[in-house]
Coordinates of C-alpha atoms in Angstrom, one line a residue:
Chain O
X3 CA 49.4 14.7 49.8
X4 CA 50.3 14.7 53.5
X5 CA 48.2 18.3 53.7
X6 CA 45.3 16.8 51.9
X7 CA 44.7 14.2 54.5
X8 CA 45.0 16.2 57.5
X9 CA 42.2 18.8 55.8
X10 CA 40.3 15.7 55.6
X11 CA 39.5 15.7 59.1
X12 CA 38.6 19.3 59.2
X13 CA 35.8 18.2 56.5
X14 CA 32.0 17.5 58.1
X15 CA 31.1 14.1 57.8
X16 CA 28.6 14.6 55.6
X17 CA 30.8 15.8 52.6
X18 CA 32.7 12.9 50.3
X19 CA 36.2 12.7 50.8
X20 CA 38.1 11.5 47.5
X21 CA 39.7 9.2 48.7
X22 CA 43.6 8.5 47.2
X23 CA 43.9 5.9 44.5
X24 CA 45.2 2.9 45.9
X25 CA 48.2 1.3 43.8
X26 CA 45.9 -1.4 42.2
X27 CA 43.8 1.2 41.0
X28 CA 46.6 3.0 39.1
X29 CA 47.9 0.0 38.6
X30 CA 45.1 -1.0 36.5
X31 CA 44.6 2.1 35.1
X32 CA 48.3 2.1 33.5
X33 CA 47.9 -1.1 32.0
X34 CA 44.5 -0.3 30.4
X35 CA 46.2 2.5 29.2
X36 CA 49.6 1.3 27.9
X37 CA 47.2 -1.3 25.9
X38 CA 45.5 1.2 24.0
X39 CA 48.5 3.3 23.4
X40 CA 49.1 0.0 21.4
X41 CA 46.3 -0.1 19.5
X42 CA 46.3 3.9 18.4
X43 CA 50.2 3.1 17.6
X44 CA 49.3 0.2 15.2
X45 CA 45.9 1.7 13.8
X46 CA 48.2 4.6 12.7
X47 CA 50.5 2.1 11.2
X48 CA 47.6 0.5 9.1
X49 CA 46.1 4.0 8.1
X50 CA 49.6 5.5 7.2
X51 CA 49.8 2.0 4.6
X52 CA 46.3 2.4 3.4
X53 CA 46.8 6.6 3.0
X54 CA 50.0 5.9 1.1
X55 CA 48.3 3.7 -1.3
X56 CA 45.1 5.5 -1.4
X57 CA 47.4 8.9 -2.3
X58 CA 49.0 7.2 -5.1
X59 CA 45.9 5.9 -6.8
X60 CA 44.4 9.8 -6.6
X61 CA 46.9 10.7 -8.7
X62 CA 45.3 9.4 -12.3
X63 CA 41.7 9.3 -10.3
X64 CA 42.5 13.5 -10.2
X65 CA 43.1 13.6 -14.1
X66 CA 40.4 11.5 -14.8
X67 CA 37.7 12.8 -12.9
X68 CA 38.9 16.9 -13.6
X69 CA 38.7 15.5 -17.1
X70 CA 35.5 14.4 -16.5
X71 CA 33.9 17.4 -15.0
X72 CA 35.6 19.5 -17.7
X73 CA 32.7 19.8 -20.6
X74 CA 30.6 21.3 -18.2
X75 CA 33.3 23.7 -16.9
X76 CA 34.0 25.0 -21.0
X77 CA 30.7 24.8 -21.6
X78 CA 29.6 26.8 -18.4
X79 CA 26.5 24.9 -17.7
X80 CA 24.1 25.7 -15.3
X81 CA 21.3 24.7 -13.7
X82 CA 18.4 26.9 -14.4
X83 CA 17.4 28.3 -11.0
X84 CA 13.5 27.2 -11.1
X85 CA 14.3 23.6 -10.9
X86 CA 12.3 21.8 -8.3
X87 CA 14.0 18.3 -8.0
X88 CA 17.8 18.2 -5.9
X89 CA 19.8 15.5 -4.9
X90 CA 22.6 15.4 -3.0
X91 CA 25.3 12.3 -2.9
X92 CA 27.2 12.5 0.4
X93 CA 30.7 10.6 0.5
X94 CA 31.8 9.3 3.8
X95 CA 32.7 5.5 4.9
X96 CA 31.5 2.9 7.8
X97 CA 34.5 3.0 10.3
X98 CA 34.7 6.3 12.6
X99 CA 38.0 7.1 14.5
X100 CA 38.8 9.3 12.0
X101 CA 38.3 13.2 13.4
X102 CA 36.1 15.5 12.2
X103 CA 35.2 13.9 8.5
X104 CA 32.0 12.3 9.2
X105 CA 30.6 15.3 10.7
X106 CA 32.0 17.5 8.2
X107 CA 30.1 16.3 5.5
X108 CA 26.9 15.6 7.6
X109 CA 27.3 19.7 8.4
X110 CA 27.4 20.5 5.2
X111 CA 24.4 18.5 3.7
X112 CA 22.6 19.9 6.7
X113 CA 22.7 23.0 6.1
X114 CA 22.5 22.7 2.0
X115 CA 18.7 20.8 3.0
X116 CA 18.1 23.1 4.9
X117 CA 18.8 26.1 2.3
X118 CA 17.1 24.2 -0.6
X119 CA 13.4 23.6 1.8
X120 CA 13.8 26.7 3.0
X121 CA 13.3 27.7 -0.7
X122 CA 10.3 25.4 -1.5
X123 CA 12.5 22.6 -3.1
X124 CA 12.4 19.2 -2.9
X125 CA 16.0 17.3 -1.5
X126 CA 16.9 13.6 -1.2
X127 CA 20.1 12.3 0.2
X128 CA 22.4 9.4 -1.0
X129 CA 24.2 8.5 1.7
X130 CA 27.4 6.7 0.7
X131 CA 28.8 5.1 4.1
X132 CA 26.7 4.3 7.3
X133 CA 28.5 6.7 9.3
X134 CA 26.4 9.2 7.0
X135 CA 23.3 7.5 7.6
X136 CA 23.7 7.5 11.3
X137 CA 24.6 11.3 11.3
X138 CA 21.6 12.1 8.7
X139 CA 18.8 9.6 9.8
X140 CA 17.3 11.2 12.8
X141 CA 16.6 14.4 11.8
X142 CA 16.7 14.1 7.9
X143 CA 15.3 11.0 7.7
X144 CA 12.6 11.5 5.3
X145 CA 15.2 13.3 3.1
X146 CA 17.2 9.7 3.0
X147 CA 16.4 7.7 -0.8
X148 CA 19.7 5.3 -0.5
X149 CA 22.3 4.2 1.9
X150 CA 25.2 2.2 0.8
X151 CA 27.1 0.1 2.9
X152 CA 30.1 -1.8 3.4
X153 CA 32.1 1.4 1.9
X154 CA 36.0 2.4 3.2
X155 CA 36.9 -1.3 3.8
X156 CA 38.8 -1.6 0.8
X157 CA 40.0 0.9 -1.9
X158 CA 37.4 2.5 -3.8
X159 CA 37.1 0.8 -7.8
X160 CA 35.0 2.2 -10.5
X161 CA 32.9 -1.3 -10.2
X162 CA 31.7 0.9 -6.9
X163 CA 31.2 3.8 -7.9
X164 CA 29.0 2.3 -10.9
X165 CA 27.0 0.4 -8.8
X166 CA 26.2 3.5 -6.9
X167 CA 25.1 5.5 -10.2
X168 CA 23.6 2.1 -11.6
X169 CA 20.9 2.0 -7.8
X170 CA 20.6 5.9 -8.6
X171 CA 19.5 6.0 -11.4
X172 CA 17.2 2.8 -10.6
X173 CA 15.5 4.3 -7.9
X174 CA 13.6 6.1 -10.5
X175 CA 13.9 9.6 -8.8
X176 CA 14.4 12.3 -11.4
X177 CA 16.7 14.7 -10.6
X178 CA 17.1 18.4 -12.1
X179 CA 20.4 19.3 -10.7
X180 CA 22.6 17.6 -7.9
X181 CA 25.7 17.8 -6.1
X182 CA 28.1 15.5 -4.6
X183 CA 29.8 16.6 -1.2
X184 CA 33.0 15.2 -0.1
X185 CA 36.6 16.0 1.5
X186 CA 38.9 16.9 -0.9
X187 CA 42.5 15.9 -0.3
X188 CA 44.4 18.9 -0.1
X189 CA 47.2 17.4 1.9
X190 CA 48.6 15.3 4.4
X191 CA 47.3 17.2 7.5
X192 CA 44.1 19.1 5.7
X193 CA 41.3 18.3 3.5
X194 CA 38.3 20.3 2.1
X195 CA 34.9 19.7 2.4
X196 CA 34.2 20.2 -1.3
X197 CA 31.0 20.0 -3.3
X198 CA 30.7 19.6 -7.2
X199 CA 27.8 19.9 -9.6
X200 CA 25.9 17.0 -11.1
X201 CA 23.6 17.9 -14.3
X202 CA 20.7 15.7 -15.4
X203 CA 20.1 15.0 -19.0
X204 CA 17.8 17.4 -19.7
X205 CA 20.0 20.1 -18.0
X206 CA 22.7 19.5 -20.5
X207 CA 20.5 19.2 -23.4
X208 CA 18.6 22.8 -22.9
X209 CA 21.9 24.1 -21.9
X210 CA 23.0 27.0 -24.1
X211 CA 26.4 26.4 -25.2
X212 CA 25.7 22.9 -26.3
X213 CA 24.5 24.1 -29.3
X214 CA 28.5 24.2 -30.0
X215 CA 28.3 20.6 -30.0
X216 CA 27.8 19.3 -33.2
X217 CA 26.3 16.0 -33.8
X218 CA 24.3 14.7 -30.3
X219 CA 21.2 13.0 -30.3
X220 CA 19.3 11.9 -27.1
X221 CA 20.8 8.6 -26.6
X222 CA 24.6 9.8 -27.3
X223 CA 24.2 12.2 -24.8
X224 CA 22.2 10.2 -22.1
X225 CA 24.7 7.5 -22.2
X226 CA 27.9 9.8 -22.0
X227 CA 25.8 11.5 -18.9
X228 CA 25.1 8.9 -17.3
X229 CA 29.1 8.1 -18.0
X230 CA 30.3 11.5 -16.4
X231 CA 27.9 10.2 -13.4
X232 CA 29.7 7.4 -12.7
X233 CA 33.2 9.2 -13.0
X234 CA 32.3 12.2 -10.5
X235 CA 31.3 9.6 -7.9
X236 CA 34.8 7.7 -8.9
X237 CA 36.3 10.8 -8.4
X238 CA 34.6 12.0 -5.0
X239 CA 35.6 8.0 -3.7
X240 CA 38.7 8.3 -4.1
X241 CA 39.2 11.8 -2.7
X242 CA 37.3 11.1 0.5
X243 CA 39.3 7.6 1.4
X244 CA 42.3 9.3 0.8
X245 CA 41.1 13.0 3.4
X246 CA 40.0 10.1 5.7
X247 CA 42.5 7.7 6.2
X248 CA 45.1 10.2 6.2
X249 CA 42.8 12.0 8.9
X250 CA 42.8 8.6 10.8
X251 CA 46.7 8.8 10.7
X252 CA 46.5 12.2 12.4
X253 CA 43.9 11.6 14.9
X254 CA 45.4 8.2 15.9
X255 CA 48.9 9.9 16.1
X256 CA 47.3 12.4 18.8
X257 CA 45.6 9.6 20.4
X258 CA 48.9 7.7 21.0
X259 CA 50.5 10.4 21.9
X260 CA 47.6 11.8 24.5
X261 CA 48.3 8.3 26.0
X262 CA 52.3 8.7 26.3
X263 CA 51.6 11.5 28.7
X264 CA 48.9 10.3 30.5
X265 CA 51.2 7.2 30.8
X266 CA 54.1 9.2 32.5
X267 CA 51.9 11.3 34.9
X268 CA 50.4 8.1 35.8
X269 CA 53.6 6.5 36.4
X270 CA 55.0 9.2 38.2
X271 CA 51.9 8.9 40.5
X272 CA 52.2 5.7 40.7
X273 CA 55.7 6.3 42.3
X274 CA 54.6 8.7 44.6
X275 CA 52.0 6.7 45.7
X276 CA 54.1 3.8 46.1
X277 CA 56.5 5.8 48.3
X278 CA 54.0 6.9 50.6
X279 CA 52.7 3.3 51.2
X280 CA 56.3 2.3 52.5
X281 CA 56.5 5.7 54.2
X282 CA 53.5 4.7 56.5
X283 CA 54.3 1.1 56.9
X284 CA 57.5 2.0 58.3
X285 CA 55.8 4.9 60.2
X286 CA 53.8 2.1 61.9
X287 CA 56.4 0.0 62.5
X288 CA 58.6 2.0 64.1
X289 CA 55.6 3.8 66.3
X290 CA 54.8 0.1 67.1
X291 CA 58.5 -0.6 68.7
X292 CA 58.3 2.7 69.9
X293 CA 55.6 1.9 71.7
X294 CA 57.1 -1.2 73.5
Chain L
X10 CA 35.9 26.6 -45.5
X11 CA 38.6 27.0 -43.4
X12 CA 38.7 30.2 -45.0
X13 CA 35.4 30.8 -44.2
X14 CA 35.8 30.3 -41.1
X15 CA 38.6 32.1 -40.5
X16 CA 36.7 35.5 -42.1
X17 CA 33.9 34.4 -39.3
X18 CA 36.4 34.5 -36.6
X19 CA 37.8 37.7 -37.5
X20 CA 34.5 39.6 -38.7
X21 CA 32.4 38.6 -35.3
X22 CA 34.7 37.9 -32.7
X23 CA 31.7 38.2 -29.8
X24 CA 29.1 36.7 -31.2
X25 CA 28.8 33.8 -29.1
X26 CA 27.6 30.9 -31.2
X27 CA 30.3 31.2 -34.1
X28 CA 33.0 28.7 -34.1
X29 CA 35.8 30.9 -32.9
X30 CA 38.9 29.1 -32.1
X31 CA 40.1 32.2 -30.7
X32 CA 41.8 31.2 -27.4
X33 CA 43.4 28.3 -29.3
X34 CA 46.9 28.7 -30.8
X35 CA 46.5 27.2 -34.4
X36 CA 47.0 23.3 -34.9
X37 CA 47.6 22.5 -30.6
X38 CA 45.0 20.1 -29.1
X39 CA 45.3 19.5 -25.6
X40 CA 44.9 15.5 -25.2
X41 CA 44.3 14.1 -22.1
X42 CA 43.7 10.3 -22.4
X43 CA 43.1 8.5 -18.8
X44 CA 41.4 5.3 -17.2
X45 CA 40.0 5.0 -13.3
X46 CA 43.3 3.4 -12.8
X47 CA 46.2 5.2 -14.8
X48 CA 46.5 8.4 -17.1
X49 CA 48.4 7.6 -20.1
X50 CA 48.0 11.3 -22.0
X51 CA 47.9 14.5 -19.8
X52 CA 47.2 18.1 -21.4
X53 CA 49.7 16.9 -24.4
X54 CA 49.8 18.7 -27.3
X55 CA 49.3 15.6 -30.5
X56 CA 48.4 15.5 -34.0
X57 CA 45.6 13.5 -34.1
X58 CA 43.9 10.7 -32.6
X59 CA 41.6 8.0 -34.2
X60 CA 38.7 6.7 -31.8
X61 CA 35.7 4.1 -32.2
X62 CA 32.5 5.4 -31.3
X63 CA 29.0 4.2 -31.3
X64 CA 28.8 6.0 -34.5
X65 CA 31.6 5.2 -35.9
X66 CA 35.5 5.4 -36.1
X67 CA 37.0 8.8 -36.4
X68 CA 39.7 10.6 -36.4
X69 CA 40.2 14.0 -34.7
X70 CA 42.6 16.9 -35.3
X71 CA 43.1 20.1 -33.8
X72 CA 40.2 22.4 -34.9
X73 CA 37.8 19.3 -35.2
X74 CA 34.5 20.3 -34.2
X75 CA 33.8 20.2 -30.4
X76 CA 31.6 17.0 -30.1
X77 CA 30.5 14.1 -27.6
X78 CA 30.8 10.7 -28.2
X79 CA 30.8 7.5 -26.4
X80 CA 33.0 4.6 -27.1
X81 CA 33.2 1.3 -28.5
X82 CA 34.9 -1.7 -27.7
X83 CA 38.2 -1.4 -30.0
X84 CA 41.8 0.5 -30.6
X85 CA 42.3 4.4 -29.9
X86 CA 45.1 5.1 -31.6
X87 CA 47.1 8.6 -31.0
X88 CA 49.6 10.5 -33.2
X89 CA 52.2 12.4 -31.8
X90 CA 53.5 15.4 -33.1
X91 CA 57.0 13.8 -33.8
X92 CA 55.3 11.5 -36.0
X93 CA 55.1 8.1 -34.2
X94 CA 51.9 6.5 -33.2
X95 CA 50.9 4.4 -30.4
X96 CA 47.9 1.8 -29.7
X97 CA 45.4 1.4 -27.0
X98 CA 43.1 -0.8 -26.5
X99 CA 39.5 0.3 -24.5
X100 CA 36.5 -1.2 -23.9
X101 CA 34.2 1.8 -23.7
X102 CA 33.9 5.2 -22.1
X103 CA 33.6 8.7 -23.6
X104 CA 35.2 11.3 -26.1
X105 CA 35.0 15.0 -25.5
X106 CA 36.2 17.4 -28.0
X107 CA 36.0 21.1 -27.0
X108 CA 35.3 24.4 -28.3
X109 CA 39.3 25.3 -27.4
X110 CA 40.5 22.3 -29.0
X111 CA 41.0 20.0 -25.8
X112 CA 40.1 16.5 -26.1
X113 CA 39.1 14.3 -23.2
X114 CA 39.0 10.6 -23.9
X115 CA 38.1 9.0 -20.4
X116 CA 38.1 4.8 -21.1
X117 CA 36.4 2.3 -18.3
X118 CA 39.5 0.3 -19.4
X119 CA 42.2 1.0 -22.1
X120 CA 45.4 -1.3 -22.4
X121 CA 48.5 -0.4 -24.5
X122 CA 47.7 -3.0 -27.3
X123 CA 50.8 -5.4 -27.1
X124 CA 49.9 -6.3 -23.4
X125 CA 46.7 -8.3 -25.2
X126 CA 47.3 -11.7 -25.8
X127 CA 45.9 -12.8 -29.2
X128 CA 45.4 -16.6 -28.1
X129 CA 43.3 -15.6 -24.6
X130 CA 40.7 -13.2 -26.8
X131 CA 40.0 -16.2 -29.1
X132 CA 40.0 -18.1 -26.4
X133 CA 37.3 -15.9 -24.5
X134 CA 35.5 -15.4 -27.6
X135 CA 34.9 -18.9 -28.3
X136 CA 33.7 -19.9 -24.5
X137 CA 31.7 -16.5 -24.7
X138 CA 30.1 -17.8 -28.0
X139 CA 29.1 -21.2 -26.5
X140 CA 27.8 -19.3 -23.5
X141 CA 25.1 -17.5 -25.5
X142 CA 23.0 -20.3 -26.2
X143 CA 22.9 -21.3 -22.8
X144 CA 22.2 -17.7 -21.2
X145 CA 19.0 -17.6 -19.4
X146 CA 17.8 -14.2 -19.0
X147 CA 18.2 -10.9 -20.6
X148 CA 20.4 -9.4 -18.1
X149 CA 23.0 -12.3 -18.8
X150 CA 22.2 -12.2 -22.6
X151 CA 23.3 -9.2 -22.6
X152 CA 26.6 -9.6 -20.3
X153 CA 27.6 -12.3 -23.0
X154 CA 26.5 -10.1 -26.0
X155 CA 29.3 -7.4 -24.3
X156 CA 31.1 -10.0 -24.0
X157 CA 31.7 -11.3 -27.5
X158 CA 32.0 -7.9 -29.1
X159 CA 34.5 -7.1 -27.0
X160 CA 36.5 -9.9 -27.6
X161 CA 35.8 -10.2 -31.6
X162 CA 37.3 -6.4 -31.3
X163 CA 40.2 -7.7 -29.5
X164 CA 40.9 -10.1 -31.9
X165 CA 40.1 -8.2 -35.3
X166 CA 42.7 -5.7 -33.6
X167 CA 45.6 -8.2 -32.9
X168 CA 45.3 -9.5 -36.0

């Protein structure tokens, strides 16, 4: 410290000198600090609750929605590869803080629009969470049919997830073949971004293998699609809460303990510092009796 | 016409239409039976259930015919392979029977039957009765139509 401010007089006048932190700036620097090691240490709290209750609702969500998605597994249906119309139902929530899940899923639906224009196709976006929207809008704006808000404070229920088919399939946009992108939970320190199919009716229908099943007609089968809708949205809800708040956990955890350190180096600056204010007060003094 | 069936199975194994139950063992049906909210059957092997359907109550065994169906307010009730039975209750959703003999029956809501209290459903279906009259539009004409079938199922299944 000593050395750095006797170079300082070997520097031109011209340059800036950094000048050492005075004790009220670290000072106020270590209580802005200790304060929001506080506030990561208690949003982890809150996310480890909300992740230990979001895991143990995915349990029968899992069952439920593989159930769902199993006819079209066994009956291997596929979109024919002609189809014009796509949409795409990203899952994220309002509230950030969370690492890298937002941006996971914008990345993904990025570069799945980008794929599907590239090949002449025509894409819209459901954006489920404003985080989404505020990742997607600027550059895929146009691509954007419905936003829905107000998602992540509160557990996922199939009363959402119905609401969200129910404005779908309201906005009178009819789709050949979609997918719905989210994290999948994998476990407590890694997730998935994961995408799974959606049919339309007509998909189903022309399908080959449903001649298996015996007994359909249109309405059966439009009401049991528009079913299986709801219950892969259900299913990618309940996934995603879970991948995010247990990714708040971890990136809060970091945060907190980022701040520890920065805490002690501070601290042990603060000493130093502290030390070399007596130092040269007693330097003076005793310069200034030696001087008498 | 099992028999015939049988001879199908054997005689053209790769045709791909026939029903070939071929990656079945004989009389197992996988049964998984789940709400949003809890999963009360998963991948278990049972002897048959009975479910209400739009187009009518029946009863599936292992072998049934794959099918899709969607649900009706009223009772599911499933037979397990040791012989006893249990009840549910659900208020709609949707049936899958496959080609491999696994059934998926995914409810909006399903209840064990003896959590349903007899007095409350007649109770609802009587205020939901008086509401008819007094509903305004069709979206709320129909909420209280829902609403009475589902309770007159409640009740025609507790009694």
């Amino acid at each position: 410290m000593f050395a750095r401010t006797s170079a300082a007089v070997f520097l031109p006048q011209c340059g800036q000198v950094r000048n050492m932190a005075t004790l009220k700036d670290i000072t106020i620097r270590l209580k802005s600090i200790k304060n929001i090691q506080k506030i990561t240490k208690s949003m982890k709290m809150v996310a480890a609750a909300k992740y230990a209750r979001a895991e143990r609702s995915l349990k029968p969500a899992r069952v439920y929605g593989t159930g769902a998605m199993a006819l079209y597994e066994k009956a291997e249906i596929k979109a024919p590869e002609d189809k014009n119309k796509h949409l795409i139902i990203g899952v994220s929530s309002d509230r950030g803080l969370c690492g890298a899940v937002h941006s996971n899923v914008a990345k993904a639906i990025k570069s799945e629009i980008a794929k599907l224009s590239s090949a002449g196709k025509e894409v819209m976006v459901v954006n489920v969470g404003d985080k989404l929207r505020g990742l997607l809008y600027r550059t895929h704006g146009k691509h954007i049919l419905i936003n829905c808000k107000e998602v992540g404070r509160k557990p996922p229920t199939f009363t959402d997830a119905s609401i969200i088919a129910t404005e779908l399939l309201d906005s009178g946009y009819e789709f050949d073949q979609g997918s719905i992108v989210f994290n999948r939970f994998r476990s407590v320190i890694s997730y998935k971004t994961d995408e799974k199919p959606l049919f339309s009716v007509d998909t189903v229908a022309n399908s080959e293998n449903m001649g298996i099943y015996d007994d359909i007609d249109a309405d059966v089968l439009r009401n049991y699609q528009e079913f299986s809708l709801v219950n892969i949205i259900y299913f990618g809800l309940k996934e995603s809460t879970t991948s995010e708040q247990s990714a708040r956990m971890t990136a809060m955890d970091s945060a907190s303990k980022n701040a520890s350190e920065m805490i002690d180096k501070l601290t042990l600056t603060f000493n130093r510092t502290r030390q070399a204010v007596i130092t040269k007060e007693l330097i003076e003094i005793i310069s200034g009796a030696a001087a008498l | 016409m099992m028999a015939a069936r049988f001879l199908l199975r054997r005689a053209v194994p790769a045709l791909r239409h026939a029903r070939c139950y071929a990656d079945a063992p004989a009389g197992q049906m996988s049964f998984t039976f789940a709400s949003p909210t809890q999963v009360f059957f998963k991948e278990v092997s049972v002897k048959q259930i009975d479910v209400p359907t739009l187009t009518g109550a029946f009863g599936i065994l292992p072998a049934h015919v794959p099918t899709l169906q969607v649900l009706r307010p009223g009772v599911v009730t499933v037979f397990n392979d040791d012989g006893s039975f249990a009840k549910y209750f659900v208020s709609s959703g949707s049936v899958t029977v496959n080609a491999d003999s696994s059934v998926q029956l995914l409810a909006e809501e399903a209840f064990p039957l003896d959590t349903l209290d007899l007095a409350a459903a007649k109770a609802n279906l009587e205020k939901a009765q008086s509401e008819l009259s007094g509903a305004s539009d069709e979206a709320a004409k129909v909420e209280v139509l829902i609403s009475i079938e589902t309770n007159e199922a409640i009740v025609k299944a507790l009694e």
